[in-house]
Tab-separated table of C-alpha atoms in Angstrom:
chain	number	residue	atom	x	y	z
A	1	UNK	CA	162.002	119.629	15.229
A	2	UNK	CA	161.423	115.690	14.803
A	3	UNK	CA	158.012	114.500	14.853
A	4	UNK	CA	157.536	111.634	17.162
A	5	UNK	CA	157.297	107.871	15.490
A	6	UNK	CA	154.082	106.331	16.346
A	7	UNK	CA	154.068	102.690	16.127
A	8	UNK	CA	151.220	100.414	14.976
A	9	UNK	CA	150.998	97.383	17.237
A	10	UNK	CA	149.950	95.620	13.680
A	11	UNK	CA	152.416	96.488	11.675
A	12	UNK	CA	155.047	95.734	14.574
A	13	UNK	CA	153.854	92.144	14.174
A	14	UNK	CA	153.719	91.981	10.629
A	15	UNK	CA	157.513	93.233	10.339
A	16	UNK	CA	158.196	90.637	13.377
A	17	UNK	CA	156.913	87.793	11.922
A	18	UNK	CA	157.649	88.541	8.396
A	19	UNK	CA	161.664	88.399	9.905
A	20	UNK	CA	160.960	85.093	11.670
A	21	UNK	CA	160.707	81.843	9.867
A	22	UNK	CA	156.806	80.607	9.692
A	23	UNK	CA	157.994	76.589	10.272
A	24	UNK	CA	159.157	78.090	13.638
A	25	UNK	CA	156.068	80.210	14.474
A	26	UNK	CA	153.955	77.329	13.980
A	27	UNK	CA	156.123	75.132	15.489
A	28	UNK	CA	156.264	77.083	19.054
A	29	UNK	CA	152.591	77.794	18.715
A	30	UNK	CA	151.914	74.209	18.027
A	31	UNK	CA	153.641	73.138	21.410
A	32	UNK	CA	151.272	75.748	23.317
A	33	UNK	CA	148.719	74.190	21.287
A	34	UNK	CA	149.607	70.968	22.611
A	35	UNK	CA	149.835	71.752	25.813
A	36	UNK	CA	146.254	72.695	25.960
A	37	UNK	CA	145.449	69.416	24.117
A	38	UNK	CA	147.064	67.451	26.925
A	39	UNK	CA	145.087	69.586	29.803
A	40	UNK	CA	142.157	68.881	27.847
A	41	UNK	CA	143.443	65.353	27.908
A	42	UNK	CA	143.374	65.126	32.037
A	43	UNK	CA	140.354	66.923	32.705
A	44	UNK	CA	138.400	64.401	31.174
A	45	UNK	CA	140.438	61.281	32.447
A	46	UNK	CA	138.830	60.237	35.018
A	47	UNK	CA	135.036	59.739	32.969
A	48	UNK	CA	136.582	55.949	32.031
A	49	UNK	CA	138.015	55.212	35.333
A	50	UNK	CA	134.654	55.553	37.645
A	51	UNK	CA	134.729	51.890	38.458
A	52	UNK	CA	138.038	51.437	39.176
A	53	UNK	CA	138.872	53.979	41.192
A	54	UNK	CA	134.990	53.829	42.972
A	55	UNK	CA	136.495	50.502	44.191
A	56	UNK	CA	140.284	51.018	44.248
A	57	UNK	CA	139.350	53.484	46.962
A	58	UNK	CA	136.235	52.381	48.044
A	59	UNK	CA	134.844	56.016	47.406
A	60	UNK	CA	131.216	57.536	46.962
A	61	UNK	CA	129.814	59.208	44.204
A	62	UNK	CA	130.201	62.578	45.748
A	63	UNK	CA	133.631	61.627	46.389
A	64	UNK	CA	134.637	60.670	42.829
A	65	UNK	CA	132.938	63.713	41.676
A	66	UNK	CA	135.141	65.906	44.133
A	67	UNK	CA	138.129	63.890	43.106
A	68	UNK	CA	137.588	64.799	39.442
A	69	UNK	CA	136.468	68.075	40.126
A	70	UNK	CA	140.120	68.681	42.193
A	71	UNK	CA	141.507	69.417	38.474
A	72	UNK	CA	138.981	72.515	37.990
A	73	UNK	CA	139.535	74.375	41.485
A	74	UNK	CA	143.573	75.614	40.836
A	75	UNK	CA	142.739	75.719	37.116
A	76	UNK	CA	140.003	78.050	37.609
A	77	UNK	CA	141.935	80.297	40.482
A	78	UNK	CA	145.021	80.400	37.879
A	79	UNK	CA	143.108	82.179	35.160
A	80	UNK	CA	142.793	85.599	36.297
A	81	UNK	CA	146.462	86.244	37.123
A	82	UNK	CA	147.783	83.766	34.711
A	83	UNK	CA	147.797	86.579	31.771
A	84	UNK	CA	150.439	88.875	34.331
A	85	UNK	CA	152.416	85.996	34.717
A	86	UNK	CA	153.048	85.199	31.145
A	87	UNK	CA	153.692	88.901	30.638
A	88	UNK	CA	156.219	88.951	33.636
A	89	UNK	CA	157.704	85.749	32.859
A	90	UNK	CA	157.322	84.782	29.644
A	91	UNK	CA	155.570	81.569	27.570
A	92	UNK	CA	158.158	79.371	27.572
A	93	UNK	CA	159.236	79.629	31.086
A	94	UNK	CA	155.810	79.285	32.462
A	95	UNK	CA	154.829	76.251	29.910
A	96	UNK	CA	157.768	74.253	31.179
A	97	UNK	CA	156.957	74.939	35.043
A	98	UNK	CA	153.246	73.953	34.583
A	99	UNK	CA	154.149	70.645	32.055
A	100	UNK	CA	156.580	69.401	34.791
A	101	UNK	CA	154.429	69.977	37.379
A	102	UNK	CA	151.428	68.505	35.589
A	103	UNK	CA	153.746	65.213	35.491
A	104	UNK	CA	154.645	65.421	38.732
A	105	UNK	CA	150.582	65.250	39.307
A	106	UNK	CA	149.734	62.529	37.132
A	107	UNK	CA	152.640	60.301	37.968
A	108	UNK	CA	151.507	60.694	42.217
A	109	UNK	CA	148.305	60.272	40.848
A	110	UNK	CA	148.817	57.033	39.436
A	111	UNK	CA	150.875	55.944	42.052
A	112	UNK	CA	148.448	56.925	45.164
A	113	UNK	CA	147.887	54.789	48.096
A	114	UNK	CA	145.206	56.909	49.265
A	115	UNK	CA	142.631	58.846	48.260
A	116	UNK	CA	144.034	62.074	49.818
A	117	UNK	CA	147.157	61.303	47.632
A	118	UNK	CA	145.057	60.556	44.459
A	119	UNK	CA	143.249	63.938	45.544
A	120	UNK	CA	146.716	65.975	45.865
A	121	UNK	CA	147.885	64.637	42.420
A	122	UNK	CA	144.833	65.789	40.502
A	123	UNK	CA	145.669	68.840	41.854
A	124	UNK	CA	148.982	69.548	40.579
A	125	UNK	CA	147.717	67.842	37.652
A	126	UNK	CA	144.855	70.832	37.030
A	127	UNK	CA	147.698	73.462	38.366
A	128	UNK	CA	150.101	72.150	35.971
A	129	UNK	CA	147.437	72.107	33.123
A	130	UNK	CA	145.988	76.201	33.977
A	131	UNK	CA	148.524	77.567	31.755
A	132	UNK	CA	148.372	75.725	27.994
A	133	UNK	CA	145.522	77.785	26.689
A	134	UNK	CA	146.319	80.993	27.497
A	135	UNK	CA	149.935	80.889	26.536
A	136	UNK	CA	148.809	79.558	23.275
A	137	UNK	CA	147.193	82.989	22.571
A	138	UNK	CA	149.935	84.826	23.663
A	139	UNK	CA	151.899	83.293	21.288
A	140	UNK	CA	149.603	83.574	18.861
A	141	UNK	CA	149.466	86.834	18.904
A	142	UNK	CA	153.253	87.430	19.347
A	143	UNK	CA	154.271	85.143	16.184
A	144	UNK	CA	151.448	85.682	14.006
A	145	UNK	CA	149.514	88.744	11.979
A	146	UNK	CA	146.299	90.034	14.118
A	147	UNK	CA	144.301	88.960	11.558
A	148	UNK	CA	145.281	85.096	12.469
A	149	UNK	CA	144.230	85.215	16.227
A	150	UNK	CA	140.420	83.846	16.255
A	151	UNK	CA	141.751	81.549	13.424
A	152	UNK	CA	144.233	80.180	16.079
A	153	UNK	CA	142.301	80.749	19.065
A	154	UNK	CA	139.593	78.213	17.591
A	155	UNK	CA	142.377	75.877	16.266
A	156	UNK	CA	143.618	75.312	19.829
A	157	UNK	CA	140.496	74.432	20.827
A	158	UNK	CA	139.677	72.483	17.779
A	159	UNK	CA	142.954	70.449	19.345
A	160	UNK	CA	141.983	70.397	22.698
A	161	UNK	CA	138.678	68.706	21.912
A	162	UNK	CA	140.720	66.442	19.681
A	163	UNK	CA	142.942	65.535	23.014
A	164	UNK	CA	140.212	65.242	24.783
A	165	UNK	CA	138.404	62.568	22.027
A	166	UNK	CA	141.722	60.405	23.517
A	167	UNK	CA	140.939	61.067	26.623
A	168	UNK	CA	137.753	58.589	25.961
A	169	UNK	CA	137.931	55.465	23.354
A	170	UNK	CA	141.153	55.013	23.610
A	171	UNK	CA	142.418	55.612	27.122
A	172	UNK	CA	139.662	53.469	27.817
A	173	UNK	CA	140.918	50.435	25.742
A	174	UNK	CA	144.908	51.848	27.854
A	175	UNK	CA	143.392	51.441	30.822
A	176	UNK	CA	141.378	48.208	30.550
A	177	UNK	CA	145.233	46.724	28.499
A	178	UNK	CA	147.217	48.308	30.867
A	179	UNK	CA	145.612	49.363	34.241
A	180	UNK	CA	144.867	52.931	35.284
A	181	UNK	CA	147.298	53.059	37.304
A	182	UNK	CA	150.111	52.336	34.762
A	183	UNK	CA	148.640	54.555	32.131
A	184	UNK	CA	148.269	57.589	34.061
A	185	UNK	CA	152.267	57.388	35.051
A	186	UNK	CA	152.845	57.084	30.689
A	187	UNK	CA	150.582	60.311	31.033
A	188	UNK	CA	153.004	61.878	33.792
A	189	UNK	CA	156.289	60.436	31.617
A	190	UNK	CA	154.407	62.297	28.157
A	191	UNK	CA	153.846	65.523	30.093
A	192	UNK	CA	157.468	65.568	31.331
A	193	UNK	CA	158.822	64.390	27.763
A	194	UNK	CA	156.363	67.666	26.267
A	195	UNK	CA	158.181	70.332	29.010
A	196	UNK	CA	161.632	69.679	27.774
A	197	UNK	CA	160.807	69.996	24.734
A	198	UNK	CA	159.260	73.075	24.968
A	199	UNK	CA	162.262	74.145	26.658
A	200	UNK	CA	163.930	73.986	23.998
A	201	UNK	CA	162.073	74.955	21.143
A	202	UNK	CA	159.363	77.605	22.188
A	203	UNK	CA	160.435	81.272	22.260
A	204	UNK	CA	158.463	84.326	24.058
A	205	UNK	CA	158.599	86.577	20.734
A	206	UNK	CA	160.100	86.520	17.483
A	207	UNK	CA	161.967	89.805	18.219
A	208	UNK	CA	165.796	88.509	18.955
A	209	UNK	CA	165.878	91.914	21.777
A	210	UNK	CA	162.827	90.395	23.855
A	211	UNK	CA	163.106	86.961	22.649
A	212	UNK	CA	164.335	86.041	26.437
A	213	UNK	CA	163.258	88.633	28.469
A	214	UNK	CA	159.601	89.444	29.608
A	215	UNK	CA	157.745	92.287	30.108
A	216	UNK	CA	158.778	94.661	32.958
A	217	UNK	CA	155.015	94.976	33.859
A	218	UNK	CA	154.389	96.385	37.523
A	219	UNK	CA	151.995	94.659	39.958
A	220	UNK	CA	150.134	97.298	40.947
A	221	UNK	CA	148.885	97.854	37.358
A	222	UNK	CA	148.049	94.332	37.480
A	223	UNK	CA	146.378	94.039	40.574
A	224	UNK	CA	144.311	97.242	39.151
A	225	UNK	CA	143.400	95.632	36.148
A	226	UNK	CA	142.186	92.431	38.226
A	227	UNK	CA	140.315	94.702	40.390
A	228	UNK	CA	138.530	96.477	37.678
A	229	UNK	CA	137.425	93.025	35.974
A	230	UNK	CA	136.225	92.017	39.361
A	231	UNK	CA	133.660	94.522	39.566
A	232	UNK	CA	131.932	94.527	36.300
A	233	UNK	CA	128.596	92.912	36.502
A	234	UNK	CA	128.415	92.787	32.666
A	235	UNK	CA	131.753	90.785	32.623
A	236	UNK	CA	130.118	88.350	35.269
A	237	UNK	CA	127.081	87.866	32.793
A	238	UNK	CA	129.135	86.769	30.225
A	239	UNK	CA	131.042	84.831	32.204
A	240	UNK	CA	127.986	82.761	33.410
A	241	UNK	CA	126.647	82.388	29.672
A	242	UNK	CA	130.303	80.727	29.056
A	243	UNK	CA	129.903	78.463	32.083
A	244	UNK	CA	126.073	77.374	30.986
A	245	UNK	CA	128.046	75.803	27.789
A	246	UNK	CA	130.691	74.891	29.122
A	247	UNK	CA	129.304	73.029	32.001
A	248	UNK	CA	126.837	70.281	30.365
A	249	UNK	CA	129.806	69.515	28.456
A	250	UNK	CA	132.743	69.155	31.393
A	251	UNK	CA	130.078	67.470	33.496
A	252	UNK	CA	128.950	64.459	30.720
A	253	UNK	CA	131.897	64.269	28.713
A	254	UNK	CA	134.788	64.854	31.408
A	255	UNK	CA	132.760	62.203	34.194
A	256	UNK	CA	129.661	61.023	34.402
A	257	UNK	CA	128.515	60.253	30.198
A	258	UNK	CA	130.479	57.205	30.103
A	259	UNK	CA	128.841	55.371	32.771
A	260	UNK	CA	125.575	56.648	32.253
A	261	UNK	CA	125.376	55.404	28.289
A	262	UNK	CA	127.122	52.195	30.079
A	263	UNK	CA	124.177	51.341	31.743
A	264	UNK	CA	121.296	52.698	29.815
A	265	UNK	CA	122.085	51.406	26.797
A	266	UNK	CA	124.026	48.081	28.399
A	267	UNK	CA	127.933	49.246	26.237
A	268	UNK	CA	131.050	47.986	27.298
A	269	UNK	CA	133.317	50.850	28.924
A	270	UNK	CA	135.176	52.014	25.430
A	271	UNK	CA	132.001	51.694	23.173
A	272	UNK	CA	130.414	53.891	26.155
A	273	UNK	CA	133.464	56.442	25.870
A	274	UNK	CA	133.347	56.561	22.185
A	275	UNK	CA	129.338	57.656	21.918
A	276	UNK	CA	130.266	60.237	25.296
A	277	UNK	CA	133.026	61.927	23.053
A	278	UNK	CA	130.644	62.743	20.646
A	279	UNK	CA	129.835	65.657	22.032
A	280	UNK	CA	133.692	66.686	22.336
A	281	UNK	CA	133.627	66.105	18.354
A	282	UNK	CA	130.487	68.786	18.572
A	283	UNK	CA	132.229	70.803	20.345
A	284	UNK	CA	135.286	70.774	18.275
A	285	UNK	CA	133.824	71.416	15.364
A	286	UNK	CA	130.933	74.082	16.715
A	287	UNK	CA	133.927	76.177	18.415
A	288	UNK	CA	135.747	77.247	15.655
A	289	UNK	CA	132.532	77.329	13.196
A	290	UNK	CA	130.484	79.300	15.723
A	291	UNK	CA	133.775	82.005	15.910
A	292	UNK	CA	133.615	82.089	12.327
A	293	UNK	CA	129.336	82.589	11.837
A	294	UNK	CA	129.709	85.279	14.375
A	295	UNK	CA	132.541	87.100	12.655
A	296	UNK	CA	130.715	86.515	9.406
A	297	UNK	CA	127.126	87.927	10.570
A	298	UNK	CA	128.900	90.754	12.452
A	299	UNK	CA	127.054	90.103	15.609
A	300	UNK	CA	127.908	88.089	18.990
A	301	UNK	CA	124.293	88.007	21.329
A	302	UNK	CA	122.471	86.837	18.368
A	303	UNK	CA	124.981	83.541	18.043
A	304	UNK	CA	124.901	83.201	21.952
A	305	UNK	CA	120.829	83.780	22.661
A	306	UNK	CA	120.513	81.197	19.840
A	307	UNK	CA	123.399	78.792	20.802
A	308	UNK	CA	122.440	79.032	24.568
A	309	UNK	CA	118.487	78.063	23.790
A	310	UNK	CA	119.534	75.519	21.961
A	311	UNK	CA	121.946	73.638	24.077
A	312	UNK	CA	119.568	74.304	26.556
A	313	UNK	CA	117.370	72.094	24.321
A	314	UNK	CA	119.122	69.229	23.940
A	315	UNK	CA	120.118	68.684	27.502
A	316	UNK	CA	116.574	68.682	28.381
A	317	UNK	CA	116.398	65.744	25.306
A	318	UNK	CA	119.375	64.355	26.794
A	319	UNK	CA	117.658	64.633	30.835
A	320	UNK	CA	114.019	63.805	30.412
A	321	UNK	CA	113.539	62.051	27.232
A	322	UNK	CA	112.540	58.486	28.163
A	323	UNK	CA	113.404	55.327	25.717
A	324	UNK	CA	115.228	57.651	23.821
A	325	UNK	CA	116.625	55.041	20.820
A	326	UNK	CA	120.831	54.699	21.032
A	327	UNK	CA	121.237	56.851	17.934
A	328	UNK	CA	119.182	59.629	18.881
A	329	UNK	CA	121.371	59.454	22.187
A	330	UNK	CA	124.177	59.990	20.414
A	331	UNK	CA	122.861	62.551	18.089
A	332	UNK	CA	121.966	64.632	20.949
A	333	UNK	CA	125.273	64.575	22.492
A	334	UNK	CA	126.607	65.528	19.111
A	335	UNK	CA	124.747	68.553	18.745
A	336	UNK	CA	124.701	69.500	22.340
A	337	UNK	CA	128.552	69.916	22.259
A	338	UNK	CA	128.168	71.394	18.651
A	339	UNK	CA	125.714	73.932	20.204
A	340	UNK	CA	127.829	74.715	23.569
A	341	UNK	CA	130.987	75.680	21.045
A	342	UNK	CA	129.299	78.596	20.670
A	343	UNK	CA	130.693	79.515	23.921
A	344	UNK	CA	134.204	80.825	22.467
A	345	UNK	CA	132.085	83.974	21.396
A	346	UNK	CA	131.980	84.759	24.605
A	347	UNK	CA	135.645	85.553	24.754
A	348	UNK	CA	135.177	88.185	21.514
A	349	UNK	CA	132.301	90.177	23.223
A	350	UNK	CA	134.056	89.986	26.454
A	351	UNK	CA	137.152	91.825	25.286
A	352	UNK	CA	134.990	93.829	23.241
A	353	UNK	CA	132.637	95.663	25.701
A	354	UNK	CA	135.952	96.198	28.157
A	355	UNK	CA	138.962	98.562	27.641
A	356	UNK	CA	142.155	96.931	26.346
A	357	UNK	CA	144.068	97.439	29.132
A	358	UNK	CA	141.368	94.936	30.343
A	359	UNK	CA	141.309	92.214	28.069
A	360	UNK	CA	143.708	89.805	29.414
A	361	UNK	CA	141.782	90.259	32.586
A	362	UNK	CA	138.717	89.340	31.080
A	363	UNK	CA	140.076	86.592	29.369
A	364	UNK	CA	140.987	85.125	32.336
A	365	UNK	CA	137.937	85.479	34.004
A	366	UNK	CA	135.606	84.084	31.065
A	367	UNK	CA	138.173	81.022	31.026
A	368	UNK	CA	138.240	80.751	34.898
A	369	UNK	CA	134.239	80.545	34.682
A	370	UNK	CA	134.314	77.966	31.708
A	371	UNK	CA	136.247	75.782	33.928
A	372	UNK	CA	134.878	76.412	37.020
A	373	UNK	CA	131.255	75.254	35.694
A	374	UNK	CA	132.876	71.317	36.044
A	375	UNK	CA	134.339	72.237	39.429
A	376	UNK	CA	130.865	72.231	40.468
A	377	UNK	CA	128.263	70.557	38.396
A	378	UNK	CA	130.586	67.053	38.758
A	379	UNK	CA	130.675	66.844	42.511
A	380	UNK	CA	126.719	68.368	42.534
A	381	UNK	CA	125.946	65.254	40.499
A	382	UNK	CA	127.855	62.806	42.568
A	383	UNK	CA	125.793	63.851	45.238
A	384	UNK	CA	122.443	63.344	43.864
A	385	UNK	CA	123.329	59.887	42.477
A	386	UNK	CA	124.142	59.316	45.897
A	387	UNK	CA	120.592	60.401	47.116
A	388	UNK	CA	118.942	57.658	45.095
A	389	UNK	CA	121.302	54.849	45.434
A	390	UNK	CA	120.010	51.533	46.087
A	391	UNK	CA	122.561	50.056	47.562
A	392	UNK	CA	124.438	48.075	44.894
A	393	UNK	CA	127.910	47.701	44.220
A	394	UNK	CA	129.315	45.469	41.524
A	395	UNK	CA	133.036	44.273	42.201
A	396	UNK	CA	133.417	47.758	45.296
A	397	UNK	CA	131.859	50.403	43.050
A	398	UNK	CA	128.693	51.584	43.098
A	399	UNK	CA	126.139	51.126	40.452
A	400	UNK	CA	123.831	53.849	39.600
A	401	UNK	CA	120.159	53.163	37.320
A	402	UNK	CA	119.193	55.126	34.611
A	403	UNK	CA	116.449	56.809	36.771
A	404	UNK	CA	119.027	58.193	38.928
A	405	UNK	CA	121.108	59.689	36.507
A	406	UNK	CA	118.112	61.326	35.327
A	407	UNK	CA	117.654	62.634	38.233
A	408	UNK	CA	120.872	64.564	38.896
A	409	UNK	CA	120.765	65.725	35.521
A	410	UNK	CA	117.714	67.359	36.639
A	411	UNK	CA	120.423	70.635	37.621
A	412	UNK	CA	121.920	70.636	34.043
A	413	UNK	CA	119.035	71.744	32.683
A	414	UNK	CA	118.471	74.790	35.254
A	415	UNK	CA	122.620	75.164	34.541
A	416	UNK	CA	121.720	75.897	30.874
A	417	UNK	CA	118.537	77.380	31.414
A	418	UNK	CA	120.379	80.040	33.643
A	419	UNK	CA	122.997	81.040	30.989
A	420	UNK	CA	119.812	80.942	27.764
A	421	UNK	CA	117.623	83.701	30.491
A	422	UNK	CA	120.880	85.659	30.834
A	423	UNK	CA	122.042	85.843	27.168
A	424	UNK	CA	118.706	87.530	26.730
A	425	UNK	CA	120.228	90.734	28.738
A	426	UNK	CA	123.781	91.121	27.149
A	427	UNK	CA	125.013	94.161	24.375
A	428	UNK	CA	125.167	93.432	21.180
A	429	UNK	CA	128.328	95.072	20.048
A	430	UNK	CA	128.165	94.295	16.364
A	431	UNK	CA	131.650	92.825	16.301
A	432	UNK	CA	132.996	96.114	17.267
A	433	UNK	CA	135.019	97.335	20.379
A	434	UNK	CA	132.665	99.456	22.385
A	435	UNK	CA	134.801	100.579	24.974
């Protein structure tokens, strides 16, 4: 009688990808990679418009915060079911759908008459954008050896961060050439140019059988696995930890840094951006060097308790420190983005205290809550600028003192402090699965 073949899930990938050329695997991941870079790219947009489009629509605080913040809410909702959908439909169909409709978003955007326009375009824009991350570890760990996934995972965020460092300096110097207006449709023509070529290129797996096809995966095993996540107050825990991080950094370098260094420290609108996308060049670097530490020291609540406290730290520097000099400013952004890095851990220990069937579920929800922590610090800030303004506008937008923005950021710290007090209560599962 024939004994049954069991199959190693590792070696499977090592004899796929040792078939498929490694200029193609990189180049397919690279697009996914991109795509994320170009999300990245949006959802901190708006930071060097504030003036313009405070008076282009003659909008509150509050209201550019919840115009901003329009990018996080479908972003967020997509990240739970987002894994099912690339395993029912595959990468490279779901890349090109959410690129195209990401243009669609920006170029309405940039064309809006209205607010409520400008509002429905940065919604497709943050629909469009939900997908980039996630399909880029898919594909990573389709196309390349298990051993390669964290490598990549921090890579593509590495990139994103590196997107998003455009998204500051020099979109500011594109929009102050150009006009916002015109640069965000160039935005909407790159996203559109980046789907078709995806298209085109990317490929679900590098086995020529499935290469095509997706996964036959039923939705009530999905909908179970959902449920399951749902429930699990230790997967919530984490998730918060990931938003504490996450948040300081979506909240000062995707909106409000740039015109708060603007008027402390009395910088033109790109010198402004480039000292707020300091802490996106923390953040780049800390993500994939934090991964790395945490793999290296073989534990993940250690890195977090000490990466939450302090981040936690430096945006009480950053909050409360008064006649803080220009360089220690900018020092403390630095190191508060290299500090909140530490936040990919999150997605290891995650995965690690759930069952696999789980992990994609988890995934999603750590990524959802990452997000999510802009969705609502941004328009929370708005609104407390709002409390203490004065009155002044300068050509339809209004101008906020340095003693306001203190203010607001009065709720980033308790946003960090939060995540620090609950890193104190999560397993450590020395780098090893525990479910």
């Amino acid at each position: 009688m024939k004994k049954p073949v069991v199959t190693d899930p590792a070696k499977t990938t090592v004899q796929a990808t040792g078939s498929a050329s490694p200029a193609l695997a990189l180049a397919i991941w690279s697009l996914s990679a991109l795509a994320f870079g170009y999300a990245f790219f949006q959802r901190v947009a708006p930071s060097v418009m504030i003036p313009d489009l405070m008076a282009e629509f003659a909008v509150t605080g509050a209201v550019m915060g919840q115009l901003s913040a329009l990018y996080f809410y479908p972003y967020a909702a997509m990240q739970l079911p987002i894994g099912a959908l690339l395993d029912r439909y595959g990468a490279r169909l779901m890349l090109t759908i959410a690129l195209l409709l990401a243009a669609a978003g920006s170029i309405i955007f940039g064309s809006a008459g209205s607010v409520n326009t400008a509002y429905a375009g940065r919604f497709m824009v943050g629909a469009g954008s939900a997908v980039g991350f996630i399909a880029s570890m898919a594909l990573a760990a389709k196309w390349f050896h298990p051993r390669h996934f964290a490598l990549l995972t921090g890579l593509a965020m590495f990139f994103a961060m590196v997107c998003g460092i455009a998204g500051q300096a020099p979109l500011a110097l594109a929009v102050e050439a150009f006009g916002w207006r015109q640069t965000m449709i160039w935005a909407g023509v790159f996203a559109a140019g980046l789907a078709g070529l995806t298209a085109l290129v990317v490929r679900n797996s590098p086995d020529p059988d499935t290469a095509e096809h997706a996964d036959d995966t039923r939705w009530a095993e999905i909908w179970t696995g959902l449920k399951d996540t749902i429930k699990r107050s230790e997967i919530w825990r984490i998730a918060i930890v990931a938003m504490s991080m996450s948040g300081p950094m979506l909240a000062l370098g995707g909106l409000w840094g740039v015109p708060f260094l603007a008027g402390a420290y009395d910088l033109d609108r790109p010198t402004s951006a480039i000292y707020t996308s300091l802490s996106l060049l923390g953040w780049a670097i800390g993500a994939p060097l934090s991964g790395w530490l945490s793999d290296r020291i073989g534990r993940r609540r250690l890195p977090l308790v000490v990466g939450t406290a302090l981040n936690c730290t430096l945006i009480a520097i950053i909050a409360f420190v008064p006649n803080l000099s220009l360089t220690l400013m900018a020092m403390a952004f630095f190191l508060s983005g290299l500090t909140g890095g530490c936040m990919v851990v999150t997605f290891a220990l995650a995965r690690e205290v759930s069952a696999r069937r789980l992990h994609g579920s988890v995934s999603g929800l750590v990524n959802a809550a990452t997000v999510g922590a802009g969705a609502i610090l941004q328009p929370i800030i708005g609104w407390m600028l709002d409390l203490r303004w004065d009155g002044t506008l300068l050509q339809g937008a209004r101008i906020y003192d340095t003693a306001d923005y203190r203010f607001a950021f009065i709720c980033l710290f308790a946003w960090s402090a939060t995540g620090f007090l609950l890193s104190l209560t999560l397993r450590e599962t020395n780098c090893k699965p525990l479910a």
